[in-house]
Coordinates of C-alpha atoms and ligand atoms in Angstrom, one line a residue:
M129 CA 18.4 75.0 -70.4
D130 CA 18.6 71.9 -72.5
S131 CA 20.8 73.2 -75.7
N132 CA 20.5 70.2 -77.5
H133 CA 16.5 70.3 -77.4
G134 CA 16.6 66.8 -75.5
W135 CA 18.4 65.1 -78.0
P136 CA 21.5 62.7 -76.5
E137 CA 24.0 65.4 -78.5
P138 CA 24.2 68.6 -81.1
I139 CA 22.1 67.9 -83.9
I140 CA 23.6 68.4 -87.3
R141 CA 21.3 69.3 -90.3
V142 CA 22.4 66.7 -93.0
Q143 CA 21.4 69.8 -95.7
S144 CA 24.3 71.7 -94.0
L145 CA 26.7 68.6 -94.3
S146 CA 25.8 68.2 -98.0
E147 CA 26.1 72.0 -98.6
S148 CA 29.6 72.3 -97.0
G149 CA 30.8 70.6 -100.3
T150 CA 32.4 67.5 -98.0
E151 CA 33.9 64.9 -100.1
T152 CA 33.7 62.4 -97.5
I153 CA 30.6 61.8 -95.1
P154 CA 31.0 61.6 -91.3
T155 CA 31.7 58.0 -89.7
R156 CA 28.1 58.3 -88.2
Y157 CA 26.5 58.2 -91.4
I158 CA 28.3 55.1 -92.8
K159 CA 26.4 52.0 -92.9
P160 CA 28.1 48.5 -92.3
P161 CA 28.5 46.4 -95.2
S162 CA 25.2 44.6 -95.1
D163 CA 23.3 47.7 -94.6
R164 CA 24.6 49.4 -97.7
P165 CA 22.5 49.8 -100.7
S166 CA 23.1 47.6 -103.6
I167 CA 21.4 49.0 -106.7
E168 CA 22.8 46.4 -109.1
A169 CA 21.2 43.4 -106.7
S170 CA 18.0 45.1 -106.5
S171 CA 15.7 43.3 -109.0
Y172 CA 14.8 45.5 -111.9
T173 CA 12.3 42.8 -113.2
L174 CA 10.0 43.1 -110.2
S175 CA 7.8 45.7 -109.5
I176 CA 5.0 46.7 -107.0
P177 CA 1.7 46.8 -108.4
V178 CA 0.1 49.7 -110.1
I179 CA -3.4 50.3 -109.5
D180 CA -5.9 52.6 -111.4
L181 CA -8.7 54.0 -109.6
S182 CA -10.4 55.1 -112.2
A183 CA -13.6 53.4 -113.6
M184 CA -13.0 50.8 -110.9
S185 CA -16.2 49.4 -109.0
K186 CA -16.0 49.0 -105.0
E187 CA -15.5 45.1 -105.9
E188 CA -12.9 45.3 -108.4
M189 CA -10.7 47.7 -106.1
A190 CA -11.0 45.3 -103.1
S191 CA -10.1 42.6 -105.2
V192 CA -7.0 44.3 -106.6
V193 CA -5.9 46.3 -103.0
S194 CA -6.3 43.5 -101.2
A195 CA -4.0 41.1 -103.8
A196 CA -1.3 43.9 -103.4
C197 CA -1.9 44.0 -99.6
R198 CA -1.0 40.5 -99.1
E199 CA 1.6 40.0 -101.7
W200 CA 3.8 43.3 -101.2
G201 CA 2.3 45.7 -98.7
F202 CA 2.7 48.2 -101.0
F203 CA 1.2 49.5 -104.3
Q204 CA 1.1 52.7 -106.1
V205 CA -2.2 54.2 -107.1
V206 CA -2.8 56.6 -110.1
N207 CA -6.3 58.2 -111.3
H208 CA -6.7 58.6 -107.4
G209 CA -9.1 61.5 -107.9
V210 CA -6.5 63.9 -105.8
R211 CA -5.7 66.8 -107.9
P212 CA -2.5 67.0 -109.8
E213 CA -2.1 70.7 -109.4
L214 CA -2.6 70.3 -105.8
V215 CA -0.1 67.3 -105.2
R216 CA 2.6 69.5 -107.4
H217 CA 1.8 72.7 -105.4
G218 CA 2.2 70.4 -102.5
Q219 CA 5.6 69.1 -103.1
E220 CA 6.9 72.5 -104.7
I221 CA 5.8 74.4 -101.4
W222 CA 7.7 72.0 -99.2
R223 CA 10.7 72.1 -101.4
G224 CA 10.6 75.8 -100.5
F225 CA 10.4 75.4 -96.9
F226 CA 13.8 72.9 -97.0
H227 CA 15.3 75.7 -99.2
L228 CA 14.8 78.7 -96.9
P229 CA 17.7 80.0 -94.7
M230 CA 18.8 77.5 -92.0
E231 CA 17.6 80.4 -88.9
E232 CA 14.1 80.1 -90.4
K233 CA 14.1 76.5 -90.1
Q234 CA 15.8 76.3 -87.0
R235 CA 12.9 77.9 -85.3
Y236 CA 11.2 74.8 -85.7
A237 CA 13.6 72.4 -84.2
N238 CA 12.2 69.3 -83.1
S239 CA 12.5 67.5 -79.9
P240 CA 12.3 63.6 -79.2
T241 CA 9.3 64.4 -76.9
T242 CA 6.7 64.7 -79.6
Y243 CA 8.7 64.9 -82.8
E244 CA 6.7 67.8 -84.2
G245 CA 8.9 70.3 -86.1
Y246 CA 12.3 69.8 -88.1
G247 CA 14.4 67.2 -87.6
S248 CA 17.3 65.3 -88.5
R249 CA 17.5 61.9 -86.5
L250 CA 14.9 59.4 -85.0
G251 CA 15.9 57.5 -81.9
V252 CA 17.5 59.0 -78.8
E253 CA 20.3 56.5 -78.3
K254 CA 23.7 58.2 -77.8
G255 CA 25.9 57.3 -81.2
A256 CA 23.7 55.7 -82.5
S257 CA 24.1 55.2 -86.5
L258 CA 22.5 58.5 -88.9
D259 CA 20.8 58.5 -91.5
W260 CA 21.3 60.9 -94.9
G261 CA 18.2 63.0 -94.4
D262 CA 16.1 65.8 -92.4
Y263 CA 12.4 65.9 -92.1
Y264 CA 9.5 68.0 -91.2
F265 CA 6.9 66.4 -88.8
L266 CA 3.5 67.9 -87.7
H267 CA 0.1 66.5 -86.7
V268 CA -3.1 66.6 -89.0
L269 CA -5.5 64.9 -86.7
P270 CA -6.9 64.6 -84.3
S271 CA -7.8 68.3 -84.1
C272 CA -6.4 68.3 -80.3
L273 CA -2.9 67.5 -81.4
K274 CA -3.1 69.7 -84.7
S275 CA -1.7 73.0 -84.4
H276 CA -0.8 75.6 -87.0
E277 CA 1.7 77.5 -85.0
K278 CA 4.1 74.4 -85.1
W279 CA 3.5 74.4 -88.8
P280 CA 6.2 76.3 -91.0
A281 CA 4.9 80.1 -91.3
L282 CA 6.9 80.4 -94.9
P283 CA 6.5 79.9 -97.8
P284 CA 3.0 81.8 -97.1
D285 CA 0.9 79.0 -98.7
L286 CA 2.1 76.1 -96.7
R287 CA -0.2 75.8 -94.4
D288 CA -3.5 76.1 -96.3
I289 CA -2.3 73.8 -99.1
T290 CA -0.9 71.0 -96.4
D291 CA -4.5 71.8 -95.0
E292 CA -6.1 70.7 -98.2
Y293 CA -3.9 68.4 -99.2
S294 CA -4.3 66.3 -96.0
R295 CA -8.7 66.7 -96.6
E296 CA -7.8 64.9 -99.9
L297 CA -5.7 62.4 -98.2
L298 CA -7.7 61.6 -95.6
N299 CA -10.9 60.7 -98.3
L300 CA -8.3 58.4 -100.0
C301 CA -7.4 56.8 -97.1
G302 CA -11.0 56.2 -95.8
R303 CA -12.0 54.4 -99.9
V304 CA -8.7 52.5 -99.4
M305 CA -9.6 51.4 -95.9
E306 CA -13.0 50.1 -97.0
A307 CA -11.1 48.4 -100.0
M308 CA -9.1 46.9 -97.8
S309 CA -12.1 45.3 -95.5
I310 CA -14.1 43.9 -98.1
G311 CA -11.3 42.2 -99.5
L312 CA -11.2 40.4 -96.4
G313 CA -14.9 39.4 -96.7
L314 CA -15.4 41.6 -93.9
D315 CA -18.2 45.0 -93.7
P316 CA -17.0 47.7 -95.6
T317 CA -16.4 49.7 -92.3
R318 CA -15.1 47.1 -89.8
L319 CA -11.4 48.1 -90.5
Q320 CA -12.2 51.8 -90.1
E321 CA -14.3 51.0 -87.1
S322 CA -11.2 48.9 -85.5
F323 CA -9.3 52.3 -85.8
G324 CA -11.6 54.3 -83.8
G325 CA -13.9 55.3 -86.7
T326 CA -14.0 58.6 -86.8
E327 CA -11.3 59.5 -84.1
V328 CA -8.3 58.2 -86.5
G329 CA -5.2 60.1 -86.2
A330 CA -3.0 61.3 -89.0
C331 CA 0.7 63.0 -89.6
L332 CA 3.0 64.1 -92.1
R333 CA 6.6 63.6 -92.0
V334 CA 8.2 65.5 -95.4
N335 CA 11.5 63.9 -95.8
Y336 CA 14.4 65.9 -97.4
Y337 CA 17.3 64.1 -98.8
P338 CA 20.2 66.5 -99.8
K339 CA 22.7 65.3 -102.6
C340 CA 25.0 62.8 -100.9
P341 CA 28.8 62.4 -102.0
Q342 CA 29.3 58.9 -101.0
P343 CA 25.9 57.5 -101.5
E344 CA 26.9 54.1 -101.6
L345 CA 28.1 54.0 -98.1
T346 CA 24.8 55.4 -96.4
L347 CA 21.1 55.4 -96.5
G348 CA 18.6 58.2 -96.5
L349 CA 16.3 56.4 -94.1
S350 CA 17.3 52.7 -92.9
S351 CA 15.4 49.7 -93.2
H352 CA 11.6 50.1 -91.6
S353 CA 8.3 49.1 -91.4
D354 CA 6.2 52.1 -91.0
P355 CA 4.5 52.0 -87.3
G356 CA 1.1 53.4 -88.2
G357 CA -1.8 52.1 -89.8
M358 CA -1.1 53.1 -93.6
T359 CA 0.9 55.3 -95.2
V360 CA 0.1 57.4 -98.5
L361 CA 3.5 58.4 -99.8
L362 CA 4.5 61.0 -102.3
V363 CA 7.9 60.9 -104.2
D364 CA 9.8 63.0 -106.3
N365 CA 8.9 62.4 -109.7
H366 CA 12.3 62.5 -111.1
V367 CA 14.5 60.8 -108.3
R368 CA 14.6 57.0 -107.5
G369 CA 15.2 56.5 -104.0
L370 CA 12.7 54.0 -102.3
Q371 CA 13.3 50.3 -102.3
V372 CA 10.8 47.6 -100.7
R373 CA 11.7 44.5 -99.1
K374 CA 10.7 41.4 -101.4
G375 CA 12.0 38.1 -99.8
S376 CA 15.9 38.6 -99.6
D377 CA 15.8 41.2 -102.6
W378 CA 15.2 45.0 -102.4
V379 CA 13.0 46.2 -105.4
T380 CA 13.6 49.7 -106.1
V381 CA 10.5 51.8 -106.7
E382 CA 10.0 53.3 -110.2
P383 CA 7.9 56.6 -109.4
I384 CA 5.1 57.5 -111.9
R385 CA 4.2 61.1 -112.0
D386 CA 1.6 62.0 -109.5
A387 CA 0.9 58.4 -108.4
F388 CA 0.9 57.5 -104.9
I389 CA 2.3 54.8 -103.5
L390 CA 0.9 53.0 -100.4
N391 CA 1.9 50.9 -97.7
V392 CA 0.1 48.4 -95.0
G393 CA 1.4 49.6 -91.7
D394 CA 2.3 47.7 -88.3
Q395 CA -1.2 48.5 -87.0
I396 CA -3.1 47.0 -89.7
Q397 CA -0.8 44.2 -89.8
S398 CA -1.4 43.8 -86.1
L399 CA -5.2 43.0 -87.1
F400 CA -4.2 39.9 -88.4
P401 CA -3.2 37.6 -85.5
F402 CA -2.1 34.8 -87.2
C403 CA 0.3 36.2 -89.7
Q404 CA 3.3 33.8 -89.2
V405 CA 1.1 31.2 -89.9
L406 CA -0.5 31.5 -93.3
S407 CA 1.9 34.5 -94.6
N408 CA -0.6 35.3 -97.9
A409 CA -3.7 35.6 -95.8
I410 CA -2.9 38.8 -94.1
Y411 CA -2.1 42.2 -95.1
K412 CA 1.7 42.8 -94.4
S413 CA 3.7 45.8 -93.3
V414 CA 6.7 45.5 -95.3
E415 CA 10.0 46.7 -94.5
H416 CA 11.6 49.4 -96.5
R417 CA 14.3 51.9 -97.0
V418 CA 15.7 54.9 -99.0
M419 CA 18.8 55.3 -100.9
V420 CA 20.2 58.6 -101.4
N421 CA 22.3 59.8 -104.8
A422 CA 25.3 62.0 -105.4
A423 CA 23.2 64.0 -108.5
N424 CA 20.0 65.1 -107.0
E425 CA 18.2 66.0 -103.7
R426 CA 15.1 63.7 -103.3
L427 CA 11.9 65.4 -101.5
S428 CA 9.4 63.1 -100.5
M429 CA 6.1 63.4 -98.6
A430 CA 4.8 60.4 -96.1
F431 CA 1.1 60.7 -94.7
F432 CA 0.5 58.4 -92.0
Y433 CA -3.1 57.5 -91.3
N434 CA -3.4 56.0 -87.9
P435 CA -5.8 54.3 -85.5
K436 CA -7.0 56.4 -82.4
A437 CA -3.6 56.8 -80.3
D438 CA -5.2 55.5 -77.2
L439 CA -7.3 52.6 -78.3
P440 CA -6.2 49.4 -77.8
L441 CA -6.0 47.4 -81.0
S442 CA -7.2 43.8 -81.1
P443 CA -7.2 41.6 -83.4
I444 CA -10.5 41.2 -85.7
R445 CA -12.1 38.6 -84.3
E446 CA -14.2 37.2 -87.1
L447 CA -10.4 36.0 -88.8
I448 CA -9.6 33.9 -85.3
T449 CA -10.1 30.5 -85.6
P450 CA -8.6 27.7 -83.7
D451 CA -6.0 26.8 -86.1
R452 CA -5.3 30.7 -86.2
P453 CA -4.6 31.9 -82.4
A454 CA -4.1 35.5 -81.4
L455 CA -0.5 36.2 -81.7
Y456 CA -0.1 40.2 -80.9
K457 CA -1.1 41.5 -77.4
P458 CA -3.5 44.4 -77.5
M459 CA -1.4 47.6 -77.8
S460 CA -2.6 51.3 -78.2
F461 CA -0.7 53.3 -80.9
N462 CA 0.5 55.6 -78.4
E463 CA 2.0 52.6 -76.4
Y464 CA 3.8 51.6 -79.3
R465 CA 4.7 54.6 -80.9
L466 CA 6.9 55.3 -77.7
C467 CA 8.8 51.8 -78.1
I468 CA 9.6 53.4 -81.8
R469 CA 10.5 56.8 -80.8
Q470 CA 13.1 55.8 -78.4
R471 CA 14.9 53.3 -80.8
G472 CA 14.4 54.7 -84.3
P473 CA 14.4 52.6 -87.4
R474 CA 15.1 49.0 -86.7
G475 CA 13.7 46.7 -89.5
K476 CA 10.8 44.9 -88.4
S477 CA 11.7 43.9 -84.8
Q478 CA 9.3 46.3 -83.1
V479 CA 6.0 44.0 -84.7
E480 CA 7.8 41.1 -84.1
S481 CA 8.5 41.8 -80.5
L482 CA 4.6 42.0 -80.0
K483 CA 3.7 38.6 -80.3
T484 CA 2.9 36.6 -77.2
S485 CA 5.1 33.8 -76.1
Q486 CA 3.1 30.3 -76.9
Ligands
OGA636 C1 8.9 57.2 -94.0 C2 9.2 56.5 -95.6 C3 10.4 56.6 -98.1 C4 10.4 57.9 -98.6 O1 9.0 58.3 -94.5 O2 8.6 55.9 -93.7 O3 9.5 55.3 -95.4 O4 10.6 57.9 -99.9 N1 10.1 57.3 -96.7 O5 11.2 58.6 -98.3
NI637 NI1 8.5 54.0 -94.2

């Protein structure tokens, strides 16, 4: 029996390292100087757009969402229709999970085959650089992949609350997909259909970033773009951490209570085959990363809305013209995800490698 659950070396929980009281982090977590967080250098004057969804017509929503997706690939939504009590309850219940005794969490230790369960690394390369965070990953859709058995049994309401939370977020994703379609001059259902209609996938990764004694040397999550379709992220109200790439700058996102941060993933970007030609004409999957800190732990919930996993995603034909030829090979999300799971977070190298040589 493989005592490492398929990982190339024994898994060390970042929470255990943090709680050991060590004043220096192991070298495996120390990033090269060029990758270290630079809070001073990050721009305080810029911020990702904030969109208030209350009292907005479909057309207005389409226009602001689409502008944000072109310019930033990221935006926050407030008054989004998901009850604040549910949002807060979700956060608290998952915080409760990470505060359970280690033996309880270890029952769900994950493996790199499906990543479902309690994990502490992405990628299987032996000796690879590690990030300062633990996580829990689970499937919400399709129903054949969803299994409550693989979700934590404790705290007692976790499964029900996570189900309710997921239903609400699927709803929100549907509305945003529609806005994104309209904003491109397409039929409102066009993007959803290219994702497989009602057969979309969804999963949740709850990230837990323990306090870190040397936050200036490491990252909670290295720079990456999200491999899926679209991400709805809920972050800690009080603790900053997320940084979004803007040109050569990293912009720190200011948390807003009960808001969601939405971002475009690689699967949406790959529907826009001509991205390198007209950089402002497409929805971009933008790099982001997470800083940790010495004073506070941080919890975030990333809900990934994905295309049907075995559907080869083709560029939206209506958008291809002779001077904007297709630049990506059709690939299914399953094939794409397999590459990511082997390599771990690596900036935008994955989506770049899909380009056909021409
Ligand atoms: C992610 C992610 C950001 C955060 O899980 O893909 O980017 O703030 N998380 O934890
Ligand atoms: Ni991400």
